[in-house]
Amino acid sequence: MVDFTDEGDEQSTSQQKIFEFLDRQNICQSIIRHDNAWQIPKTPISLGDFNWSPDLLDATKRVCFIHLSGDELSTVWSKRLIAASNRGYRVTFASPKDLLYSNPLLSSLNEIGCGLLPLDYDAEASAWVAGEYFPNAASYITGNDILLSSEDSRIILSNLYSKVLKAQKATEKGRTFEQLLGFIFSQVTFFRVISSNYKNSTEEIDIVLENHSQQFNHSPIVLVSAKNTSTPVGAPALTSLYSKMKNRFGMCQIGFLCSFKKIAGTVAKHRLRFSRTNDGVVALIDEKVLQQLQKTPDALDEHMRSLIIKAALD
Amino acid sequence: MKNKETKPARTEQKLLKIRMEDVSRNNENPRLHFPEPEIEKLIESIDEVGILVPISVFEKKPNSGKYIIIDGERRWICAGRLGLKEIPSIVMEKPNKISNLTTMFNIHKVREEWQDMPTAWGIQKLIERTGNDDTKFLSRSTGIHEKEIRKYQLALELPKRYQNLIDEKKIGLNFFWEIEVSIIRPLEKLRPKLFNEFGPKGIRDAFVDKKLSGVVTDNVDLRRMPSMIKFAADEATEPGGRSEFDTVIRKLIKDKNLSVQDAYEAYAEMNVELDKFIKQCASVVKKYDKLSLMTSDTKDKQRLKKALKDLHTIVSKRIGEV
């Protein structure tokens, strides 16, 4: 967490709080004090048909917009953020956390593709505190357990799916697929994404979920393995996932093996072998299932339940 | 105290498009109250149709090409954020130090853009520059009502820590005003001994503490105090005299956890309300006498007598019941 001190202002993070233009100035100064690469621009940046004076910018073409009012982003700003992004600026959207809950706003931010910097006000210290920086709205939604309306969910899913399709390099393919899956699981009411890309000294786990479902309460932890490869995902990936599930002191009895493309037929055979030794159940998500999930985001809970039960019965 | 010229400057004006970087804010204009939702509305409007009303500026020094805002700081802020390179401006004659300040007051205070302490400090500057602290003069110069001027003058007399509380919006100026008119002044006038025991500072500190700790939540709570103080004064019959009720007031000032409402209900309400009732009873007879003299009409007089007789019947019954 970043800490910056701001003297003399009484602030509140209540949703009812109406910010003043002085608050904008104070927040700017706070951000600069922490990261002095930021500066207050002396001249506006040209974005073609119009100009813009971002709240902050730096020499590496980062720009920061501070949002202090409303649960939607007005077109005045959305067009500027999009234009900046199109011209190679890396846009950071900073806002008090209380304002970063609205579905329409998060949906707009996802479309723009800007990073998010949530801000909290520490009343005791009279200071603004910046939370963790999120590279995009989807990761913010995933990391903060925000449930969206099915329409907004559909839009973001479609957007994330396209990013996976467009990814070229292996790392990008993996990263975008993990983001897509993280988002999908975050919209399941009984799952909470605890960690993406979890690493300890011996293992790497793509996604770790906390399971709150009554129906499957024998598995408080759920592990997700994400593979975006051109060849079908095979048995080694399944074995690896089972091994990670076993290393969780019996707290993980459910796993998801996810492939952006296909899962090899041999995986089903191997899964049968593991079922005899009570090592837990691994549900399979491949491109067909993904397309189905994308089409009906309002039925994610039912889909997940069906996948788990199907895995137990197969 | 000498009156110095406070009228705003007015003379030839010219309309120019000035580069944004050549315009600065006016230091006599303290912090603006400019809520973000209003900023956003103005920004949307300017983005849509541009700045339709030029801002007013004066040139910092002759032929310097640098300008200071007289009116239009909000438009200038919004234009800056939108990345506009120029802003339409009416250039006016440079005001003197006093008229610059009074112009700020007349434009911005009237629009309620200033908060209390910045306004009070602005008035302080005006007093220093003109050498005149007369309320009427300050009211005329600033366009602010005399009663409000008195509140700001009170704010200027408060210790710095209380000014900060007001500036930070932790306690409103009206609360301090209420302490002054509902407690300090009545005590000074009617219970001088009690007043001297604590002094205005002690009294103010006591009630500010109650406010900060939530024992007093509403300024209206303090409006019980004048009747309580008056009751004590009536009981004592003279300003230096003793009243049992002084103990209640003393307790209220000393006890951090005692609210005005609780003190009123526990110790004063019955006495104060009874006192009011007794006065109302006495006024009934006075009213009867007055009405009797007002009319010579037999019917009216009969109605009056009947009303009094009916009252007499009810009252006699009540007395019999007690």
XYZ file of C-alpha atoms in Angstrom:
636
model
C 0.000 0.000 0.000
C 1.204 3.457 -0.815
C 0.906 6.047 1.938
C 0.829 9.749 1.331
C 0.122 12.428 3.894
C -2.255 15.213 3.235
C -2.556 17.862 5.943
C -5.514 19.788 7.092
C -8.447 18.247 5.250
C -11.308 16.378 6.753
C -12.426 13.834 4.257
C -14.714 10.945 4.202
C -14.934 7.989 1.870
C -18.678 7.825 2.236
C -20.491 7.400 -1.040
C -22.375 10.546 -0.093
C -19.209 12.609 0.009
C -19.156 15.411 -2.482
C -15.636 16.205 -3.492
C -14.385 19.691 -4.187
C -11.847 20.815 -6.733
C -9.396 21.305 -3.879
C -9.616 17.579 -3.212
C -8.353 16.977 -6.741
C -5.359 19.189 -6.086
C -4.640 17.453 -2.791
C -4.864 14.001 -4.313
C -2.512 15.047 -7.115
C 0.034 16.259 -4.601
C -0.313 13.053 -2.630
C 0.305 10.909 -5.706
C 3.333 13.010 -6.651
C 4.790 12.751 -3.165
C 4.771 9.022 -3.453
C 5.898 8.683 -7.039
C 7.735 11.800 -8.073
C 7.847 10.691 -11.687
C 4.354 12.176 -11.878
C 4.051 15.857 -12.675
C 1.290 18.359 -13.103
C 1.282 19.104 -16.824
C 2.212 22.618 -17.884
C 0.682 22.296 -21.312
C -2.145 20.126 -22.588
C -1.528 17.059 -24.727
C -2.878 17.049 -28.235
C -5.263 14.237 -29.076
C -6.217 15.147 -32.603
C -9.611 16.822 -32.619
C -9.255 18.027 -29.072
C -6.747 18.522 -26.308
C -6.580 17.331 -22.773
C -4.784 18.371 -19.627
C -4.562 15.183 -17.609
C -4.346 15.565 -13.848
C -0.859 14.097 -13.954
C 1.589 12.855 -16.534
C 5.137 11.633 -16.669
C 7.981 11.448 -19.132
C 7.190 7.868 -20.120
C 3.777 8.795 -21.558
C 1.837 7.752 -18.493
C -1.191 9.919 -17.853
C -3.437 9.960 -14.816
C -7.091 10.961 -14.638
C -8.641 11.442 -11.196
C -12.346 10.666 -11.038
C -14.255 12.305 -8.184
C -17.850 12.482 -9.236
C -20.584 10.248 -10.557
C -21.048 6.568 -11.177
C -20.542 6.933 -14.893
C -17.766 8.350 -16.983
C -18.980 11.290 -19.027
C -18.224 11.334 -22.745
C -16.093 14.436 -22.189
C -13.568 12.234 -20.454
C -14.132 8.835 -22.043
C -13.327 10.205 -25.474
C -10.151 11.770 -24.118
C -9.026 8.644 -22.298
C -9.686 6.523 -25.407
C -7.877 9.008 -27.646
C -4.917 9.080 -25.267
C -4.798 5.304 -25.162
C -4.930 5.154 -28.972
C -1.982 7.513 -29.139
C 0.156 5.267 -26.992
C -0.398 6.882 -23.615
C -0.754 4.515 -20.690
C -3.818 5.743 -18.875
C -4.220 5.401 -15.121
C -7.692 5.978 -13.720
C -7.453 7.017 -10.073
C -10.559 7.245 -7.944
C -11.739 6.906 -4.348
C -12.645 3.280 -3.842
C -16.222 4.169 -2.981
C -16.756 5.368 -6.534
C -15.259 2.257 -8.129
C -18.239 -0.008 -7.682
C -20.604 1.115 -10.401
C -21.197 -1.365 -13.200
C -21.460 1.212 -16.007
C -18.252 2.902 -14.868
C -16.286 -0.330 -14.630
C -17.644 -1.440 -17.965
C -16.478 1.830 -19.574
C -13.070 1.521 -17.983
C -12.715 -2.006 -19.249
C -13.480 -0.826 -22.761
C -10.944 1.986 -22.497
C -8.334 -0.425 -21.246
C -6.872 1.820 -18.552
C -5.202 0.812 -15.314
C -7.010 1.461 -12.024
C -5.590 3.108 -8.931
C -8.154 2.935 -6.104
C -7.799 5.508 -3.313
C -8.839 5.187 0.311
C -9.037 7.973 2.852
C -7.512 7.266 6.236
C -9.499 9.587 8.513
C -7.200 9.028 11.486
C -4.095 9.951 9.589
C -5.944 12.569 7.477
C -4.237 11.078 4.469
C -5.173 9.568 1.141
C -3.841 6.060 0.696
C -3.522 4.385 -2.683
C -4.335 0.737 -2.837
C -3.003 -1.859 -5.181
C -2.685 -0.801 -8.814
C -4.717 -2.960 -11.223
C -3.629 -3.114 -14.867
C -7.240 -3.105 -16.065
C -10.842 -2.997 -14.888
C -11.352 -6.752 -15.248
C -8.512 -7.486 -12.841
C -9.911 -4.883 -10.429
C -13.348 -6.503 -10.597
C -11.813 -9.943 -10.130
C -9.589 -8.845 -7.258
C -12.364 -7.013 -5.400
C -15.141 -9.536 -5.736
C -17.489 -7.145 -7.530
C -20.560 -8.771 -9.040
C -21.728 -7.162 -12.255
C -25.077 -7.206 -13.978
C -25.334 -9.910 -16.615
C -25.287 -7.314 -19.393
C -22.090 -5.664 -18.161
C -20.635 -9.091 -17.509
C -21.398 -10.121 -21.079
C -19.678 -7.029 -22.463
C -16.557 -7.512 -20.397
C -16.435 -11.237 -21.119
C -16.636 -10.548 -24.809
C -13.891 -7.949 -24.500
C -11.628 -10.311 -22.543
C -12.318 -13.170 -24.920
C -11.261 -10.986 -27.863
C -8.023 -10.115 -26.079
C -7.202 -13.789 -25.703
C -7.911 -14.378 -29.390
C -5.672 -11.460 -30.408
C -2.773 -12.470 -28.140
C 0.348 -13.458 -30.050
C 3.198 -14.283 -27.667
C 2.989 -17.243 -25.309
C 3.169 -15.106 -22.161
C 0.454 -12.807 -23.439
C -1.724 -15.766 -24.361
C -1.334 -17.188 -20.869
C -1.889 -13.849 -19.135
C -5.010 -12.889 -21.078
C -6.518 -16.358 -20.652
C -5.922 -16.200 -16.897
C -7.611 -12.814 -16.814
C -10.609 -14.174 -18.670
C -10.922 -17.118 -16.316
C -10.351 -14.974 -13.234
C -13.167 -12.735 -14.327
C -15.507 -15.655 -15.041
C -14.888 -17.196 -11.635
C -15.262 -13.827 -9.896
C -18.795 -13.594 -11.260
C -19.778 -16.923 -9.705
C -21.534 -15.973 -6.491
C -20.100 -18.806 -4.390
C -16.490 -18.355 -5.527
C -14.065 -15.638 -4.513
C -10.772 -15.210 -6.352
C -8.068 -15.132 -3.692
C -5.067 -15.152 -5.932
C -3.997 -15.151 -9.544
C -0.634 -16.524 -10.485
C 0.064 -17.752 -6.967
C 3.665 -18.856 -6.400
C 5.395 -20.494 -3.478
C 8.900 -22.040 -3.350
C 7.868 -25.153 -5.242
C 4.641 -24.484 -7.078
C 2.840 -22.116 -9.337
C -0.936 -22.078 -9.323
C -2.812 -20.111 -11.938
C -5.919 -19.196 -9.939
C -6.893 -19.955 -6.345
C -10.536 -19.681 -5.347
C -12.286 -19.597 -2.004
C -15.423 -21.738 -2.152
C -18.492 -20.585 -0.216
C -21.003 -22.989 -1.658
C -23.009 -25.124 0.750
C -23.356 -27.832 -1.821
C -19.603 -28.365 -2.219
C -18.443 -27.282 1.217
C -16.023 -30.200 1.447
C -13.624 -28.127 -0.617
C -13.028 -24.679 0.882
C -10.262 -24.117 -1.650
C -10.566 -24.650 -5.394
C -7.609 -24.590 -7.766
C -7.736 -23.565 -11.396
C -5.184 -24.448 -14.035
C -5.218 -22.376 -17.224
C -3.618 -23.546 -20.471
C -3.657 -21.606 -23.711
C -1.684 -23.744 -26.087
C -2.115 -24.633 -29.722
C -2.012 -28.364 -28.931
C -4.785 -29.985 -26.876
C -4.157 -30.024 -23.132
C -3.119 -33.498 -22.113
C -2.799 -35.760 -19.106
C 0.376 -34.157 -17.656
C -1.589 -30.990 -16.965
C -4.225 -33.017 -15.134
C -1.610 -34.855 -13.102
C 0.042 -31.589 -12.169
C -3.259 -30.129 -11.026
C -4.117 -33.156 -8.928
C -0.708 -32.988 -7.320
C -1.287 -29.375 -6.335
C -4.738 -30.198 -4.987
C -3.278 -32.956 -2.826
C -0.787 -30.552 -1.264
C -3.504 -28.512 0.401
C -4.024 -30.427 3.675
C -7.256 -31.951 2.376
C -8.840 -28.533 1.890
C -8.940 -28.769 -1.873
C -11.211 -31.400 -3.388
C -12.283 -29.492 -6.487
C -10.169 -28.285 -9.372
C -10.771 -26.833 -12.812
C -8.587 -27.738 -15.765
C -9.159 -25.061 -18.369
C -8.036 -24.928 -21.947
C -8.734 -22.070 -24.318
C -8.790 -24.626 -27.134
C -9.176 -28.359 -26.694
C -8.645 -30.909 -23.977
C -7.312 -34.264 -25.141
C -9.545 -37.332 -24.871
C -6.892 -39.079 -22.733
C -7.531 -36.621 -19.936
C -10.916 -38.209 -19.250
C -9.270 -41.653 -18.826
C -6.681 -40.298 -16.452
C -9.358 -38.513 -14.485
C -11.115 -41.808 -13.949
C -7.929 -43.202 -12.442
C -7.703 -40.366 -9.931
C -11.357 -40.736 -8.930
C -10.645 -44.191 -7.542
C -8.121 -42.782 -5.105
C -10.406 -40.020 -3.771
C -8.036 -37.301 -4.857
C -10.863 -34.927 -5.559
C -12.737 -34.012 -8.677
C -11.452 -31.967 -11.612
C -13.972 -30.268 -13.843
C -12.970 -29.584 -17.436
C -13.469 -26.306 -19.262
C -12.596 -26.196 -22.953
C -13.435 -23.833 -25.799
C -16.983 -25.149 -26.145
C -17.700 -24.663 -22.478
C -16.095 -21.222 -22.597
C -18.357 -20.163 -25.427
C -21.345 -21.365 -23.492
C -20.236 -19.464 -20.384
C -19.725 -16.361 -22.446
C -23.188 -16.545 -23.955
C -25.035 -16.985 -20.657
C -23.196 -15.047 -17.961
C -26.400 -14.843 -15.925
C -26.277 -18.623 -15.454
C -22.659 -18.941 -14.326
C -23.560 -20.412 -10.954
C -25.612 -23.171 -12.582
C -22.898 -23.856 -15.167
C -20.235 -24.268 -12.496
C -22.403 -26.568 -10.421
C -23.169 -28.696 -13.475
C -19.485 -28.905 -14.412
C -18.494 -30.078 -10.944
C -21.282 -32.627 -10.740
C -20.547 -33.874 -14.248
C -16.909 -34.306 -13.309
C -17.917 -36.360 -10.271
C -20.191 -38.588 -12.325
C -17.974 -39.085 -15.383
C -11.474 55.244 11.480
C -10.807 56.538 8.043
C -12.875 55.293 5.113
C -10.690 54.239 2.262
C -11.945 53.863 -1.265
C -13.548 50.453 -1.592
C -15.500 50.770 -4.803
C -14.451 48.357 -7.552
C -12.643 49.719 -10.574
C -14.635 50.373 -13.713
C -13.287 51.877 -16.866
C -12.490 50.987 -20.497
C -12.613 47.298 -21.244
C -11.354 45.249 -24.120
C -12.177 41.733 -25.236
C -9.244 39.445 -25.943
C -8.447 35.787 -26.362
C -5.676 35.202 -23.870
C -3.432 32.161 -23.663
C -4.282 29.996 -20.686
C -0.746 30.116 -19.327
C -0.863 33.917 -19.276
C -3.802 33.939 -16.863
C -3.410 33.352 -13.120
C -5.816 33.120 -10.284
C -6.432 36.077 -7.978
C -4.790 35.649 -4.568
C -7.526 37.719 -2.972
C -9.961 35.009 -3.921
C -9.522 32.429 -1.201
C -10.457 28.824 -1.590
C -13.456 28.427 -3.814
C -16.319 26.192 -2.893
C -16.562 24.299 -6.143
C -18.137 20.865 -5.850
C -17.054 18.293 -8.400
C -20.565 17.599 -9.754
C -20.840 21.302 -10.638
C -17.384 21.247 -12.190
C -18.425 18.316 -14.352
C -21.573 20.102 -15.537
C -19.600 23.189 -16.461
C -16.970 21.106 -18.210
C -19.623 19.329 -20.276
C -21.121 22.625 -21.248
C -17.794 24.175 -22.236
C -16.804 21.061 -24.166
C -20.091 21.265 -26.018
C -20.409 24.972 -26.789
C -17.193 26.616 -25.629
C -16.965 29.516 -23.176
C -19.891 31.765 -23.990
C -19.280 34.328 -21.245
C -15.759 35.760 -21.199
C -13.931 35.862 -17.902
C -12.898 39.216 -16.409
C -9.214 39.936 -15.862
C -6.806 42.779 -15.297
C -3.254 43.051 -16.515
C -0.711 42.366 -13.814
C 1.652 45.076 -14.997
C 1.179 47.362 -17.999
C 2.054 45.574 -21.269
C 3.240 42.477 -19.410
C 0.815 40.217 -21.230
C 0.097 38.514 -17.920
C -3.343 38.699 -16.421
C -5.086 38.071 -13.104
C -8.665 36.861 -12.832
C -11.338 39.094 -11.379
C -14.276 36.893 -12.247
C -14.417 33.489 -13.926
C -11.987 31.303 -12.044
C -14.280 28.300 -12.401
C -14.488 28.713 -16.156
C -10.722 29.072 -16.270
C -10.217 25.880 -14.210
C -12.567 23.922 -16.466
C -10.970 25.305 -19.621
C -7.583 24.230 -18.291
C -8.720 20.707 -17.638
C -10.196 20.448 -21.108
C -6.893 21.500 -22.584
C -8.125 24.746 -24.132
C -5.225 26.911 -25.218
C -6.942 30.265 -25.024
C -9.765 31.785 -23.039
C -11.983 34.728 -24.025
C -11.426 37.535 -21.540
C -12.599 41.039 -20.826
C -9.632 43.089 -19.692
C -10.502 45.677 -17.068
C -8.489 48.345 -15.362
C -6.243 47.116 -12.616
C -8.009 47.647 -9.290
C -6.237 48.950 -6.194
C -5.628 46.539 -3.339
C -8.839 47.440 -1.599
C -11.184 47.426 -4.563
C -9.637 44.155 -5.734
C -10.657 42.628 -2.428
C -14.145 44.153 -2.278
C -14.793 43.092 -5.854
C -13.913 39.534 -4.868
C -16.398 39.736 -2.034
C -19.159 41.169 -4.105
C -18.771 38.630 -6.864
C -18.034 35.495 -4.938
C -19.631 35.843 -1.559
C -22.912 36.784 -3.147
C -22.673 33.566 -5.129
C -21.887 31.673 -1.888
C -18.663 30.314 -3.293
C -16.633 31.040 -0.179
C -16.531 29.095 3.039
C -16.763 30.810 6.421
C -13.154 31.115 7.518
C -11.814 32.220 4.132
C -14.547 34.879 4.160
C -13.598 35.956 7.683
C -9.932 36.204 6.719
C -10.908 38.197 3.665
C -12.766 40.612 5.930
C -9.710 40.824 8.151
C -7.647 41.902 5.155
C -10.246 44.497 4.316
C -10.156 45.857 7.873
C -6.355 46.016 7.778
C -6.263 47.778 4.426
C -9.008 50.260 5.120
C -8.380 50.742 8.824
C -12.140 50.498 9.317
C -13.833 47.760 11.323
C -17.271 49.306 11.480
C -19.916 46.640 10.776
C -22.023 48.877 8.554
C -19.020 49.900 6.500
C -17.894 46.288 6.069
C -21.405 45.273 5.090
C -21.608 48.011 2.445
C -18.170 47.207 1.075
C -18.627 43.480 0.813
C -22.310 43.109 0.088
C -22.629 40.797 3.078
C -25.484 41.329 5.528
C -24.544 43.040 8.805
C -25.554 40.050 10.915
C -23.232 37.848 8.888
C -20.452 40.412 9.257
C -20.822 40.191 13.040
C -20.455 36.427 12.859
C -17.271 36.766 10.827
C -15.957 39.326 13.261
C -16.605 36.821 16.041
C -14.748 34.172 14.017
C -11.737 36.479 13.831
C -11.693 36.789 17.620
C -11.684 33.048 18.162
C -8.426 31.255 18.978
C -6.620 29.725 16.016
C -7.555 26.177 16.959
C -11.248 27.045 16.752
C -10.742 28.837 13.453
C -9.170 25.609 12.182
C -12.154 23.593 13.371
C -14.413 25.890 11.380
C -12.120 25.837 8.353
C -11.974 22.049 8.420
C -15.771 21.960 8.762
C -15.596 20.022 12.006
C -17.710 22.644 13.772
C -19.731 25.300 11.967
C -19.352 29.007 12.629
C -23.016 29.101 13.570
C -22.301 26.913 16.581
C -19.814 29.447 17.949
C -22.318 32.203 17.235
C -24.966 30.296 19.149
C -22.616 29.906 22.170
C -22.024 33.642 22.026
C -25.639 34.786 21.847
C -27.330 32.019 23.838
C -24.834 31.508 26.622
C -21.935 33.940 26.924
C -23.818 37.209 26.494
C -26.838 36.269 28.628
C -24.551 35.000 31.398
C -22.452 38.145 31.266
C -25.528 40.307 31.532
C -27.709 38.325 33.923
C -25.345 36.138 35.937
C -22.055 38.091 36.020
C -20.676 36.151 38.968
C -21.119 32.854 37.153
C -19.772 34.413 33.982
C -16.628 35.597 35.766
C -16.155 32.212 37.385
C -15.526 30.581 34.001
C -14.873 33.460 31.638
C -15.914 33.421 27.990
C -13.022 31.109 27.128
C -13.994 28.517 29.719
C -17.622 28.608 28.677
C -16.762 28.302 24.999
C -14.284 25.475 25.631
C -16.874 23.539 27.615
C -19.454 23.606 24.862
C -16.980 22.967 22.073
C -15.865 19.859 23.961
C -19.481 18.763 24.211
C -19.916 19.309 20.486
C -16.771 17.398 19.547
C -17.699 14.472 21.772
C -21.247 14.347 20.458
C -22.945 15.351 23.713
C -24.334 18.361 21.893
C -25.395 17.434 18.391
C -27.490 20.353 17.245
C -27.068 24.111 17.528
C -30.728 24.258 18.498
C -29.841 22.468 21.760
C -28.133 25.637 22.939
C -31.297 27.701 22.573
C -32.610 26.292 25.841
C -29.847 28.155 27.652
C -31.296 31.688 27.568
C -34.492 30.569 29.309
C -32.483 28.680 31.905
C -30.247 31.672 32.535
C -33.242 33.973 32.713
C -34.930 31.680 35.162
C -31.865 31.824 37.396
C -31.832 35.604 37.085
C -35.509 35.860 37.991
C -34.986 33.642 40.995
C -32.031 35.718 42.131
C -34.026 38.970 41.630
C -30.797 40.933 41.001
C -27.671 40.264 38.887
C -25.395 39.779 41.880
C -27.929 37.771 43.852
C -27.949 34.032 44.479
C -30.052 31.486 42.700
C -30.283 27.773 43.351
C -30.420 27.413 39.629
C -26.866 28.663 39.239
C -25.823 25.207 40.421
C -27.510 23.662 37.411
C -25.790 26.035 35.009
C -22.456 25.514 36.741
C -22.922 21.750 36.496
C -23.779 22.045 32.836
C -20.558 23.921 32.121
C -18.354 21.644 34.234
C -19.809 18.228 33.419
C -18.533 17.126 29.988
C -21.167 14.460 29.634
C -24.191 16.528 30.530
C -26.142 17.737 27.536
C -28.233 20.885 27.537
C -31.353 18.864 26.830
C -30.706 16.519 29.766
C -29.998 19.401 32.126
C -33.102 21.189 30.966
C -35.298 18.127 31.451
C -33.781 17.130 34.772
C -33.573 20.484 36.490
C -35.104 23.254 34.549
C -37.966 22.142 32.452
C -40.540 22.035 35.197
C -39.438 25.355 36.630
C -39.161 27.087 33.291
C -42.433 25.731 32.004
C -44.164 26.491 35.294
C -42.832 30.006 35.155
C -44.206 30.352 31.649
C -47.555 28.963 32.763
C -47.815 31.369 35.671
C -47.155 34.270 33.340
C -49.747 32.960 30.894
C -52.316 32.710 33.703
C -51.658 36.276 34.715
C -52.004 37.408 31.139
C -55.503 35.865 30.861
C -56.941 38.366 33.312
C -55.059 41.234 31.676
C -56.425 40.169 28.323
C -59.965 40.048 29.713
C -59.634 43.555 31.093
C -58.272 44.843 27.826
C -61.027 43.261 25.751
C -63.687 44.583 28.118
C -62.445 48.087 27.551
C -62.253 47.598 23.802
C -65.962 46.934 23.337
C -69.176 48.503 24.500
C -71.305 45.955 22.685
C -73.494 44.035 25.155
C -73.281 40.815 23.225
C -69.476 40.920 23.167
C -69.346 41.697 26.877
C -71.682 38.792 27.614
C -69.515 36.422 25.582
C -66.440 37.605 27.439
C -68.102 37.055 30.811
C -69.292 33.609 29.817
C -65.786 32.632 28.694
C -64.374 33.757 32.026
C -67.136 31.974 33.972
C -66.540 28.729 32.075
C -62.829 29.035 32.790
C -63.600 29.673 36.437
C -65.708 26.495 36.558
C -63.007 24.346 35.003
C -60.254 25.836 37.137
C -62.307 25.424 40.346
C -62.872 21.797 39.487
C -59.147 21.256 38.903
C -58.243 22.943 42.162
C -60.773 20.759 43.922
C -59.146 17.689 42.431
C -55.639 18.636 43.584
